[in-house]
Coordinates of N, CA and C in Angstrom, one line a residue:
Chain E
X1303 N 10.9 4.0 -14.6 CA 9.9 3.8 -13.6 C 10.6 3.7 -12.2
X1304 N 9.9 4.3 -11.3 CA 10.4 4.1 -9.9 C 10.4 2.7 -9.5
X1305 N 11.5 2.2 -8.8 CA 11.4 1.0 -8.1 C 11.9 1.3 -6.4
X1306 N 11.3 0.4 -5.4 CA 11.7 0.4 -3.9 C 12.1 -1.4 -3.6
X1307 N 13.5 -1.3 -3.2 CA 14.2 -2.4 -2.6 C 14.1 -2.8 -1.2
X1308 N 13.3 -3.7 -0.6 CA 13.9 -3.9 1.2 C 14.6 -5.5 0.8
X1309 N 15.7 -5.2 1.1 CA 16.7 -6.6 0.8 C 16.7 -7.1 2.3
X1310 N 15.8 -7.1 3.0 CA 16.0 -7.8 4.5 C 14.5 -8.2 4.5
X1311 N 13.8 -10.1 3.8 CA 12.8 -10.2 4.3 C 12.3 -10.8 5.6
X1312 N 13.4 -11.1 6.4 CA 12.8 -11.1 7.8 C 13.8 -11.0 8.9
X1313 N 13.3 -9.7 9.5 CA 14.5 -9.4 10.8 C 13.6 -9.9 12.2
X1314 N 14.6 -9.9 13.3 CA 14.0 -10.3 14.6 C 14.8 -8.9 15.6
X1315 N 13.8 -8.9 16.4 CA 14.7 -8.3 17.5 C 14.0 -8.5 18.8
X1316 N 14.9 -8.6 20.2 CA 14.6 -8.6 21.1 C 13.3 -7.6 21.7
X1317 N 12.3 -7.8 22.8 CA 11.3 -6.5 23.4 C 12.8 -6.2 24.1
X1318 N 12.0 -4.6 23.6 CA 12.9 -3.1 24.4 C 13.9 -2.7 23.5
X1319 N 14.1 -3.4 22.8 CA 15.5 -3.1 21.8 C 15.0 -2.4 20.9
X1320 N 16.5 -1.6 20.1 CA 16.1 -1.3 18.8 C 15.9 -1.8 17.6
X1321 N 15.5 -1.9 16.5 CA 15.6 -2.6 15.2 C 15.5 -1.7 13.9
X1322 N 16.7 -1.9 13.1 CA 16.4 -0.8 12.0 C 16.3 -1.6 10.8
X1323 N 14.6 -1.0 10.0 CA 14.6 -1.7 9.0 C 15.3 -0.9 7.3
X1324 N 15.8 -1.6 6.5 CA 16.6 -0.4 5.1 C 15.2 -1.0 4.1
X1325 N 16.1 0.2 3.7 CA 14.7 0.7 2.1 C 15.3 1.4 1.1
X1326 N 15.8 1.1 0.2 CA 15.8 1.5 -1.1 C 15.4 2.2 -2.2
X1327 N 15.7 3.2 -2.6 CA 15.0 3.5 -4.0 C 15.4 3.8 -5.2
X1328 N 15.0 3.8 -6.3 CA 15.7 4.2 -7.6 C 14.8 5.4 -8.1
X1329 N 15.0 6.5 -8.1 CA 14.1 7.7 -9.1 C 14.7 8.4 -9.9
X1330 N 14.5 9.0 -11.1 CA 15.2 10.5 -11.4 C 14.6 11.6 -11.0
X1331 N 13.4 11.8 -10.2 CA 12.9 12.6 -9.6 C 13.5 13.6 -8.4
X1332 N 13.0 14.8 -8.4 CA 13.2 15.4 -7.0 C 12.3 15.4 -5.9
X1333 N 11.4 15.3 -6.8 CA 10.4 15.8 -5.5 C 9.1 14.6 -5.2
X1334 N 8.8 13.9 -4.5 CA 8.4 12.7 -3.8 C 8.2 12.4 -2.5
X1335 N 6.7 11.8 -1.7 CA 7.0 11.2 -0.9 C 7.3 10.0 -0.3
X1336 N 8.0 9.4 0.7 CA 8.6 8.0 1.2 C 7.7 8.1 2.5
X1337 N 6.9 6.6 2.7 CA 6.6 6.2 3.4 C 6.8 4.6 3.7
X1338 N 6.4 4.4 5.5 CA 6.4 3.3 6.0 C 5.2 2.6 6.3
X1339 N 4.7 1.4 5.9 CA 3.4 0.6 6.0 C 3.5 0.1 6.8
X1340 N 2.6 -0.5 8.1 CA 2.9 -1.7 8.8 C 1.5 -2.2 8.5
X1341 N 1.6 -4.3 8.0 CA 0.9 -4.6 8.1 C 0.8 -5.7 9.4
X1342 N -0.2 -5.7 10.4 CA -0.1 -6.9 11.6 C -0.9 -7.5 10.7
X1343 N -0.8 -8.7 11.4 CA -1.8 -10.1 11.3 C -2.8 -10.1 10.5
X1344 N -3.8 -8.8 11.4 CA -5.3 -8.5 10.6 C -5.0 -7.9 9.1
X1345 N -4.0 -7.8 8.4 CA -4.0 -7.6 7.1 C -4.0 -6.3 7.0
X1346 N -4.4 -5.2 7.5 CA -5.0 -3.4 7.6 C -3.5 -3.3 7.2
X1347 N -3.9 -2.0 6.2 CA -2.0 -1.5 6.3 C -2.7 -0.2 7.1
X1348 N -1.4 0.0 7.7 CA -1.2 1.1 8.9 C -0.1 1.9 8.5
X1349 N -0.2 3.5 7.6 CA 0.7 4.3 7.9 C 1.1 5.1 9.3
X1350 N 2.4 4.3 9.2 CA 3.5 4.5 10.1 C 4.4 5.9 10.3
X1351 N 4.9 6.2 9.0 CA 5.1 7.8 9.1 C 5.5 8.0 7.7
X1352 N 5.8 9.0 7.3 CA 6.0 9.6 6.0 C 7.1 10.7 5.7
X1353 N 7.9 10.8 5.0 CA 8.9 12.0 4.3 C 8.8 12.5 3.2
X1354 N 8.4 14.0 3.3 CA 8.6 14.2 2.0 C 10.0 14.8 1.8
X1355 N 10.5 14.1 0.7 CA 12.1 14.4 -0.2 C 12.1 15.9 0.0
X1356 N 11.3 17.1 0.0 CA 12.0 18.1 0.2 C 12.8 18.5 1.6
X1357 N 12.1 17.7 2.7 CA 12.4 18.1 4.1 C 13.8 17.5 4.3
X1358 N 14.9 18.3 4.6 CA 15.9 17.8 5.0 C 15.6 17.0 6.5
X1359 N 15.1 17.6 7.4 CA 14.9 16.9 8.6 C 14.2 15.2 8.4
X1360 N 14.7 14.3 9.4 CA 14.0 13.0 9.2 C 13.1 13.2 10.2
X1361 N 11.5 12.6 9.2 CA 10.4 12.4 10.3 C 10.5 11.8 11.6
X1362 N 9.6 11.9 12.5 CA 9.4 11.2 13.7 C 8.3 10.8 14.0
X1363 N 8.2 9.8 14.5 CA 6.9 9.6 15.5 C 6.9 8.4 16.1
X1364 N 6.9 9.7 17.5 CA 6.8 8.7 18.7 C 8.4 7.6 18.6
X1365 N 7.9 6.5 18.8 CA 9.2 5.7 18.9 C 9.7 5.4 17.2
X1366 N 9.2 5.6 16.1 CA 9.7 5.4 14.7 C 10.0 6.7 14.2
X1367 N 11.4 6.6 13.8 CA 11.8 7.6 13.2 C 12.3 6.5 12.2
X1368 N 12.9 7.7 11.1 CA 13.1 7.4 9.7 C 14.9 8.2 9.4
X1369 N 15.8 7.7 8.7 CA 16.9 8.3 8.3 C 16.5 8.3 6.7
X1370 N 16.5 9.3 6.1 CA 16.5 9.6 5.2 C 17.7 9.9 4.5
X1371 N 18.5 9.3 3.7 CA 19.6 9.9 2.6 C 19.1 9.9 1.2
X1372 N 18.9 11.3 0.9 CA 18.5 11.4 -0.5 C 19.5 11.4 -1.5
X1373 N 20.6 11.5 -1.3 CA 21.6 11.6 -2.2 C 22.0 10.0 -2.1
X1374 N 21.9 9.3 -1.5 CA 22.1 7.7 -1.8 C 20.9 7.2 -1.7
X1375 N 19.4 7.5 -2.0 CA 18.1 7.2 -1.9 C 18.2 5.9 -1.2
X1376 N 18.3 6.2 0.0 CA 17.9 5.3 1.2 C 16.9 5.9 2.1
X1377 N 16.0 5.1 2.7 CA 15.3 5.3 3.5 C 14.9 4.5 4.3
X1378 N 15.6 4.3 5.3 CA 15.4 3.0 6.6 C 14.6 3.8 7.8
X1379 N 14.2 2.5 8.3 CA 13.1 2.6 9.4 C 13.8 2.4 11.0
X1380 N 14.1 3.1 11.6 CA 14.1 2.9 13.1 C 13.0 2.6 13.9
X1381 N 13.0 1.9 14.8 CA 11.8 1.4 15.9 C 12.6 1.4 17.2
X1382 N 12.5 2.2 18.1 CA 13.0 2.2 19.6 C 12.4 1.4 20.2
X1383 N 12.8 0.8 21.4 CA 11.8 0.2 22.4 C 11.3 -0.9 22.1
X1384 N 11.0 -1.8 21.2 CA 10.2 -2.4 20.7 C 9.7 -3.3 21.8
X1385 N 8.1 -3.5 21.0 CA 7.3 -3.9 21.8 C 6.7 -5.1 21.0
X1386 N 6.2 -6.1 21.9 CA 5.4 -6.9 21.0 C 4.3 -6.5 20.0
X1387 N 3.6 -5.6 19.8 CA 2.6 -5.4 19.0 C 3.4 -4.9 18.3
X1388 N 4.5 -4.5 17.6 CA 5.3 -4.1 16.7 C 5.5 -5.3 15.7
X1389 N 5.5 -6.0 16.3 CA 5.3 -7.2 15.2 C 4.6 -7.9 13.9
X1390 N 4.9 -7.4 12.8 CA 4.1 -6.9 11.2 C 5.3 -7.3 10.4
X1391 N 4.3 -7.5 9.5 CA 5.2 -6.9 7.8 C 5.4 -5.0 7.6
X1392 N 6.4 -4.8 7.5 CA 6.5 -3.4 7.3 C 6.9 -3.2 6.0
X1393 N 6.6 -2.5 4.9 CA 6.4 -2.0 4.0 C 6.9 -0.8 3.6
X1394 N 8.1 -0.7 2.3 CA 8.6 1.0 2.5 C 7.6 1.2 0.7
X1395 N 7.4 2.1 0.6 CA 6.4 2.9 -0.2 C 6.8 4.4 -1.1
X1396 N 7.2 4.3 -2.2 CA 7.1 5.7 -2.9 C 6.6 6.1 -3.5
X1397 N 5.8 7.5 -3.5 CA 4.8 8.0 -4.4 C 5.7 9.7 -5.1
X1398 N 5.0 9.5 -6.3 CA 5.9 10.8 -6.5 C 4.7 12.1 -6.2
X1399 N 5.7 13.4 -6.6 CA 4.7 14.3 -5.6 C 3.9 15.0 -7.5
X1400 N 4.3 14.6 -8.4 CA 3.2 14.9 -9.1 C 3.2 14.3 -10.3
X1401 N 2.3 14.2 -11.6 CA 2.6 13.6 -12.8 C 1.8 12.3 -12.3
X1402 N 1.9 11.5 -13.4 CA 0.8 9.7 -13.2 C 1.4 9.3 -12.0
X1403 N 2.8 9.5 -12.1 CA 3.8 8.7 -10.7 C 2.6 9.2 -9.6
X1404 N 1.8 10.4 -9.5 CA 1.6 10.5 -8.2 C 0.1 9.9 -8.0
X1405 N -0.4 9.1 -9.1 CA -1.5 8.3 -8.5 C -1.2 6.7 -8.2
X1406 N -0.5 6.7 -7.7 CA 0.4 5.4 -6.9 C 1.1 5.2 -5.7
X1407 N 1.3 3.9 -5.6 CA 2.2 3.9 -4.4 C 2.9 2.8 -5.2
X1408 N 4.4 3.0 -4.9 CA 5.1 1.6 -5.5 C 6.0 1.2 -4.5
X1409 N 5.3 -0.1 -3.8 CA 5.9 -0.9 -2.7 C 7.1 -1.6 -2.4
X1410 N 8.0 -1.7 -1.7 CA 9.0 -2.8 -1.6 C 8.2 -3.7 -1.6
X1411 N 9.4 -5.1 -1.1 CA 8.9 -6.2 -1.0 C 8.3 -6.5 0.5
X1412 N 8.6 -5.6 1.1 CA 8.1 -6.3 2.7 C 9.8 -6.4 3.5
X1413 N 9.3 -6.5 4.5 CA 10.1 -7.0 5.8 C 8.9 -7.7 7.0
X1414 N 9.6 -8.7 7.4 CA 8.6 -9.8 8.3 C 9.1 -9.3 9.6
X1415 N 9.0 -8.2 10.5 CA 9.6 -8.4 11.9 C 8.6 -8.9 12.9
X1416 N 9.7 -9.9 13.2 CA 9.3 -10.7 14.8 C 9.8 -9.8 15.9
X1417 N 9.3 -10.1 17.2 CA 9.6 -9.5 18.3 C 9.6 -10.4 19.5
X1418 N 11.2 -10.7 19.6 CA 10.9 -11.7 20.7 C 11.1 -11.5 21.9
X1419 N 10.0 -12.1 23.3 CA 9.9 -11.8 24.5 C 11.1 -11.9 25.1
Chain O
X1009 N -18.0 6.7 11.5 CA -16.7 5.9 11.0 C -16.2 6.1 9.8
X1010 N -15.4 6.7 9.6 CA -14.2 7.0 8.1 C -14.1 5.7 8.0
X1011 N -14.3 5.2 6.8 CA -13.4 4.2 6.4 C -13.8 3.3 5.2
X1012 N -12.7 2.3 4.6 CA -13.5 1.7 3.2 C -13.2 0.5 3.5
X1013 N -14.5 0.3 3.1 CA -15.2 -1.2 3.4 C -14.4 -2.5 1.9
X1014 N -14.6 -3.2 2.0 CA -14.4 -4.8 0.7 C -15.5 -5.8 1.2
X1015 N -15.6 -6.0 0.2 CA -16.6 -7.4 0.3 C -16.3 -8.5 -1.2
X1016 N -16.2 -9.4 -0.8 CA -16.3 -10.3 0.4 C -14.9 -10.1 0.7
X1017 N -14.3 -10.5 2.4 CA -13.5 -10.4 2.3 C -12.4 -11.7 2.3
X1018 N -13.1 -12.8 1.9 CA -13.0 -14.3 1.6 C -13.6 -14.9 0.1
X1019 N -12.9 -15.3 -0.4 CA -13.5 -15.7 -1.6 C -12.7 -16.9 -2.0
X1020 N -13.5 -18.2 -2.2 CA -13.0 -19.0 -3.0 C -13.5 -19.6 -4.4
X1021 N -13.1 -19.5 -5.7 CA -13.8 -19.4 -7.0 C -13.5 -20.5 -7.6
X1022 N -13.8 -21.0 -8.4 CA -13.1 -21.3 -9.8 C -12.9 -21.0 -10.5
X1023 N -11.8 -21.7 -11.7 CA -11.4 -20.8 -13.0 C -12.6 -20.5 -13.8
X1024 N -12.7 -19.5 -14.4 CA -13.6 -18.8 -15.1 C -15.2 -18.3 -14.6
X1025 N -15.0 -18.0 -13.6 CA -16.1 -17.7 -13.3 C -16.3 -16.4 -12.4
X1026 N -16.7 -15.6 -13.4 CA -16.9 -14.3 -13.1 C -17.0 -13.8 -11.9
X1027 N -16.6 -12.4 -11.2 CA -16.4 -12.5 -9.7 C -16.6 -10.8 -9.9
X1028 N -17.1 -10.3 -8.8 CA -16.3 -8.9 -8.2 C -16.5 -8.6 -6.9
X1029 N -15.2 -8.0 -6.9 CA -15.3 -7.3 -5.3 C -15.6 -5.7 -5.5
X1030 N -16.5 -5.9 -4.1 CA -16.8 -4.5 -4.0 C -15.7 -3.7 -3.3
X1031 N -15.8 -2.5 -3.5 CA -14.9 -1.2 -2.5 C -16.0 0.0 -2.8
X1032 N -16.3 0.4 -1.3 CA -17.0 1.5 -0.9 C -16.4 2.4 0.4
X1033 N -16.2 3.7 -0.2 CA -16.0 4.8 1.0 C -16.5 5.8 1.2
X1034 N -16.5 6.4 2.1 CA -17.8 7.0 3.1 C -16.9 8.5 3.3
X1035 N -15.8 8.9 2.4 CA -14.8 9.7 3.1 C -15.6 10.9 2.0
X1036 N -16.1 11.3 1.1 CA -16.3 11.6 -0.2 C -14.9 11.9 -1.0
X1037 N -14.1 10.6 -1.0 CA -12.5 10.9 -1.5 C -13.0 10.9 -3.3
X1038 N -11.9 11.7 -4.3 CA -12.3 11.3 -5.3 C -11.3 10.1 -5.9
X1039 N -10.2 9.9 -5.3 CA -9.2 8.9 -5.6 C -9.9 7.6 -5.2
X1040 N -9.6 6.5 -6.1 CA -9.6 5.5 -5.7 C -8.8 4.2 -6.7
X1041 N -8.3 3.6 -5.4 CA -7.0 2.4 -6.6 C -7.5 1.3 -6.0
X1042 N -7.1 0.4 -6.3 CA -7.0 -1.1 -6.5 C -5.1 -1.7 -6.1
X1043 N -5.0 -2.8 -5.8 CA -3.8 -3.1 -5.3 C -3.7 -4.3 -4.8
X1044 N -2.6 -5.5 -5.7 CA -2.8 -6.4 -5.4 C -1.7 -7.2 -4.5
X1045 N -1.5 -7.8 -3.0 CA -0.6 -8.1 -2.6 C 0.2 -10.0 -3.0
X1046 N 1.4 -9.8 -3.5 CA 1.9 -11.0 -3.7 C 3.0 -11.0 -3.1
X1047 N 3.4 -12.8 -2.2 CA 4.6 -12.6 -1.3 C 5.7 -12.2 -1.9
X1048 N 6.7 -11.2 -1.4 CA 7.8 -11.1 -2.3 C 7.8 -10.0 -3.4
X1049 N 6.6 -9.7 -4.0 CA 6.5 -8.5 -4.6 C 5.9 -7.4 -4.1
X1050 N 5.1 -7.3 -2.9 CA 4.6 -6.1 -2.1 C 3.3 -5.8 -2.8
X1051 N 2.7 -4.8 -2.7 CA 1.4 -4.6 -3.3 C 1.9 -3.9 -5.1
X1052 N 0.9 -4.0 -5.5 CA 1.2 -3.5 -6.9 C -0.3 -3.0 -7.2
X1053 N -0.2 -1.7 -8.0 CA -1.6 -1.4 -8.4 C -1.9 -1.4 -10.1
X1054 N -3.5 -2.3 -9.8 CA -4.2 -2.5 -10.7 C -4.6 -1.1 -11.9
X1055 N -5.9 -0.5 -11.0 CA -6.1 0.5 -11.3 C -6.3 2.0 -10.6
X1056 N -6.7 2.6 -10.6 CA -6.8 3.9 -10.4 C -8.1 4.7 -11.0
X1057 N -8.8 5.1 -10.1 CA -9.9 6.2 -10.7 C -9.7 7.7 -9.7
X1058 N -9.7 8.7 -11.0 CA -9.5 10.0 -10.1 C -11.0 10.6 -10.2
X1059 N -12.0 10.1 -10.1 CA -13.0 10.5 -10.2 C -14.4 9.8 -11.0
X1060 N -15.3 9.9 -10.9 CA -16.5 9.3 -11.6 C -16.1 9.2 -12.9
X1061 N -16.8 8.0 -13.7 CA -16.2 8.0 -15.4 C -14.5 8.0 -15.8
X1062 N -14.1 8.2 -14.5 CA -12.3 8.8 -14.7 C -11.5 7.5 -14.4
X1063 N -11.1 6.3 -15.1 CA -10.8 5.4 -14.6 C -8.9 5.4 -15.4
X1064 N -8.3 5.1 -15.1 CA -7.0 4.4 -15.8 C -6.2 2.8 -15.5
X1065 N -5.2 2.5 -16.0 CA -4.6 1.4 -15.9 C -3.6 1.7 -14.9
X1066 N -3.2 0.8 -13.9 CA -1.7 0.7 -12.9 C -1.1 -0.1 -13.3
X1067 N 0.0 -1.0 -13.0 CA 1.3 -1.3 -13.3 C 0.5 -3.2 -13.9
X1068 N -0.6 -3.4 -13.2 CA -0.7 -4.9 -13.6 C -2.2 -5.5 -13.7
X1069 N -2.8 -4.2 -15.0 CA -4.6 -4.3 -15.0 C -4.9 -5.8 -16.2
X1070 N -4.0 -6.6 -16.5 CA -4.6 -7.7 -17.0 C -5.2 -8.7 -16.6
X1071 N -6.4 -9.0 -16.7 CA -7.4 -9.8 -16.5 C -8.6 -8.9 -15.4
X1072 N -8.1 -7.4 -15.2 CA -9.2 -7.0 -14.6 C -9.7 -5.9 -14.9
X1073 N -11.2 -5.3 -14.3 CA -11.9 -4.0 -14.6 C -12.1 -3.8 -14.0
X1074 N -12.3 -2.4 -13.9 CA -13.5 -1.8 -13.2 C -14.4 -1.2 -13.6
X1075 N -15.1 -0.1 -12.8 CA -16.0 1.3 -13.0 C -16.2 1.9 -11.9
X1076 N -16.4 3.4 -12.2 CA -16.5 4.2 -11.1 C -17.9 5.1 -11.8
X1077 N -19.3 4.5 -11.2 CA -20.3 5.1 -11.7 C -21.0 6.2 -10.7
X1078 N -20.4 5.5 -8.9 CA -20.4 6.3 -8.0 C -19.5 6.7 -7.4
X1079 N -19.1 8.0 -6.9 CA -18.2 8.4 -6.1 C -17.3 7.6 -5.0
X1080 N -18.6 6.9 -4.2 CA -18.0 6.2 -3.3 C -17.6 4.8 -3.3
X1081 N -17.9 4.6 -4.7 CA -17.8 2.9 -5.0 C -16.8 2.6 -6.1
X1082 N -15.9 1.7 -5.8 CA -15.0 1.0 -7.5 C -15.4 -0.3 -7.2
X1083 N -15.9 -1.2 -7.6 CA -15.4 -2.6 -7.9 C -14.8 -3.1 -8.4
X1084 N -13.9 -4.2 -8.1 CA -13.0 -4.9 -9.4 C -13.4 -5.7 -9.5
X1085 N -13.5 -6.0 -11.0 CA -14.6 -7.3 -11.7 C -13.7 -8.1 -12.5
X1086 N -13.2 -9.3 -12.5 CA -12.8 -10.7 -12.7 C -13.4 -11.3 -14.0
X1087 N -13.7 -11.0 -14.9 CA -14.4 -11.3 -15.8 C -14.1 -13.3 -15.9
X1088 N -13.1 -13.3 -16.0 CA -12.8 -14.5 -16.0 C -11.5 -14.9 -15.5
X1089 N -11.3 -15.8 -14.0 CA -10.8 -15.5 -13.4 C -9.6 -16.9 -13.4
X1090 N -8.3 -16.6 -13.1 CA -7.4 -17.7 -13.6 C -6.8 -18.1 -12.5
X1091 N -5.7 -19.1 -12.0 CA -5.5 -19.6 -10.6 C -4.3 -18.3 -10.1
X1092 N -3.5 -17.8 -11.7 CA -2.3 -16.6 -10.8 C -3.0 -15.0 -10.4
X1093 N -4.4 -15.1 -10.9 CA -5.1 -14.0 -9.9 C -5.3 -13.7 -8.3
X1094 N -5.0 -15.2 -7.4 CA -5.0 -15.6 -6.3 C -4.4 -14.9 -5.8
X1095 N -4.4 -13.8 -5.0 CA -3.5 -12.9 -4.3 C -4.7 -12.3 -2.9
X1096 N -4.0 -11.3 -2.9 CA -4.7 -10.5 -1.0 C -4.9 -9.3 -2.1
X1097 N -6.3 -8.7 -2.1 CA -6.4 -7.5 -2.6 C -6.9 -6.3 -1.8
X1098 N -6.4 -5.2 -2.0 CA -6.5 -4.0 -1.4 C -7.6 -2.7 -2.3
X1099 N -8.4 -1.8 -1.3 CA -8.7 -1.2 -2.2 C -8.3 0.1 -1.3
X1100 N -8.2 1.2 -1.9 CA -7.4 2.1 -1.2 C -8.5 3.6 -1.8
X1101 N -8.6 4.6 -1.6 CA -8.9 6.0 -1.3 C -8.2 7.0 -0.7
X1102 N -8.1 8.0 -1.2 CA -7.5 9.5 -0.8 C -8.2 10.8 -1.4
X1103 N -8.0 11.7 -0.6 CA -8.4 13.1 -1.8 C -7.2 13.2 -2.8
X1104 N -7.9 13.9 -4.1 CA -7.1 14.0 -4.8 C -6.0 15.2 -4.8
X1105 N -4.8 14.1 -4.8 CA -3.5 15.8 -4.7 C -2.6 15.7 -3.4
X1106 N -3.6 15.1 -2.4 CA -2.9 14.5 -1.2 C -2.3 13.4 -1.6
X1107 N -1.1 13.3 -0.1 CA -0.3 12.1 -0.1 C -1.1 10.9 0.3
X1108 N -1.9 10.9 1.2 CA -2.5 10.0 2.4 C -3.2 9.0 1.4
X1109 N -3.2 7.5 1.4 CA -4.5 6.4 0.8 C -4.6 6.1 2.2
X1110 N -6.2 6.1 2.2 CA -6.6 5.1 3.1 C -7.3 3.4 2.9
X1111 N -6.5 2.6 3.6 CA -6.9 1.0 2.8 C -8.1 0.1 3.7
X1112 N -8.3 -0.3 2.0 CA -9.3 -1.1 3.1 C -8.8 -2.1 4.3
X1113 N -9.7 -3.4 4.6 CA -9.3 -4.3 5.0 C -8.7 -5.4 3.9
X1114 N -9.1 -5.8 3.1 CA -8.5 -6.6 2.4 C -9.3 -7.8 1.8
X1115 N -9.2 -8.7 0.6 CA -10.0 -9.4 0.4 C -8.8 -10.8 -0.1
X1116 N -9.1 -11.5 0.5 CA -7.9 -12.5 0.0 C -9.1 -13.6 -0.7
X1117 N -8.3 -13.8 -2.1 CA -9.0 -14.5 -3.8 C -8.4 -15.8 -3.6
X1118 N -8.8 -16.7 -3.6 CA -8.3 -18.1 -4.2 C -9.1 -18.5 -5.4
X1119 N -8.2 -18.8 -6.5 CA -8.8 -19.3 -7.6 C -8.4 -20.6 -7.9
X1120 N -8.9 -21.8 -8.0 CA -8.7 -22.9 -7.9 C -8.8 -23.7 -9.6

């Protein structure tokens, strides 16, 4: 069974700075996607961005990009700039890309980021 | 407005006494899961339906049900509900085959 690790449950970072969150995974799979959750306050999860394992390129968006190492199945989260509303639990996520694995999502534990003024 | 609704999205019960929450989407997705959040372990899913009548089990379906009689609706039903069911539940939707769930807002259970 797939498992996802975030061994950091609560980081801080300064507004305007950067903060990078790590993410873990364990599969024998090749082919799968990795995603990032943010949940604010209001509880909503909010996908953030997504990789699929075949793309060598790491996604982007906007100020979150992603580093992807497939050969050490890591997948940490970058946040440029940060801003106060960036402030959530963020959530790393793996689904596989077919078979039962792909009617799921199997969650880390969370990351708590603060963002202080 | 795309999106999937929960109800209630507050509940406070007691032990054994039968409960469900609703989940309805307006997307005509045929996926639909269940997912329960606990601090520390992240969400985890209950169940899963890939379509009407099409229901299965996810990683932690003890003490719950469902049914999918409509497209746009799963409920999860509590038949009899215990204090470590207390969690934040999620119900989630996608088409089937795609990556994307869309989640609800959330229903947070206290079982007393």
């Amino acid at each position: 069974a797939q498992t996802v690790t975030q061994s950091q449950p609560e980081m801080s970072v300064q507004e305007a700075e950067t903060v990078t969150l790590s993410c873990t995974y364990d599969t024998s799979e090749s082919d799968y996607y990795l995603f990032w959750y943010k949940q604010p306050p209001s509880r909503q999860m909010i996908l953030v961005i997504r990789q699929e394992a075949y793309k060598q390129q790491n996604a982007t968006e906007n100020r979150f990009s992603v580093n992807f190492q497939k050969a050490a199945k890591s997948f940490s989260l970058k946040i440029s700039d940060s801003q106060l509303g960036d402030a959530a639990m963020y959530f790393c996520a793996y689904r596989s890309a077919r078979g039962q694995g792909a009617q799921k999502l199997v969650f880390g534990q969370g990351t708590r980021l603060t963002i202080n003024p | 407005e795309a999106q999937v609704t929960q109800n209630p999205r507050y509940l406070i019960t007691v032990t054994g006494k039968k409960l469900t929450v609703t989940c309805s989407q307006n997307m005509n997705h045929e996926y639909m899961s269940w997912y329960r959040q606990d601090p520390g372990l992240g969400l985890r899913q209950i169940y899963y339906s890939m379509n009407v009548e099409v229901t299965d089990k996810g990683d932690v379906p003890e003490g719950y049900k469902v049914s999918r009689k409509e497209k746009r609706n799963f409920p999860l039903i509590l038949e009899s509900p215990s204090p470590n069911q207390t969690s934040l539940y999620f119900c989630a939707s996608g088409v089937a085959g795609t990556y994307e769930q869309y989640f609800g807002p959330g229903t947070r259970l206290t079982v007393t």
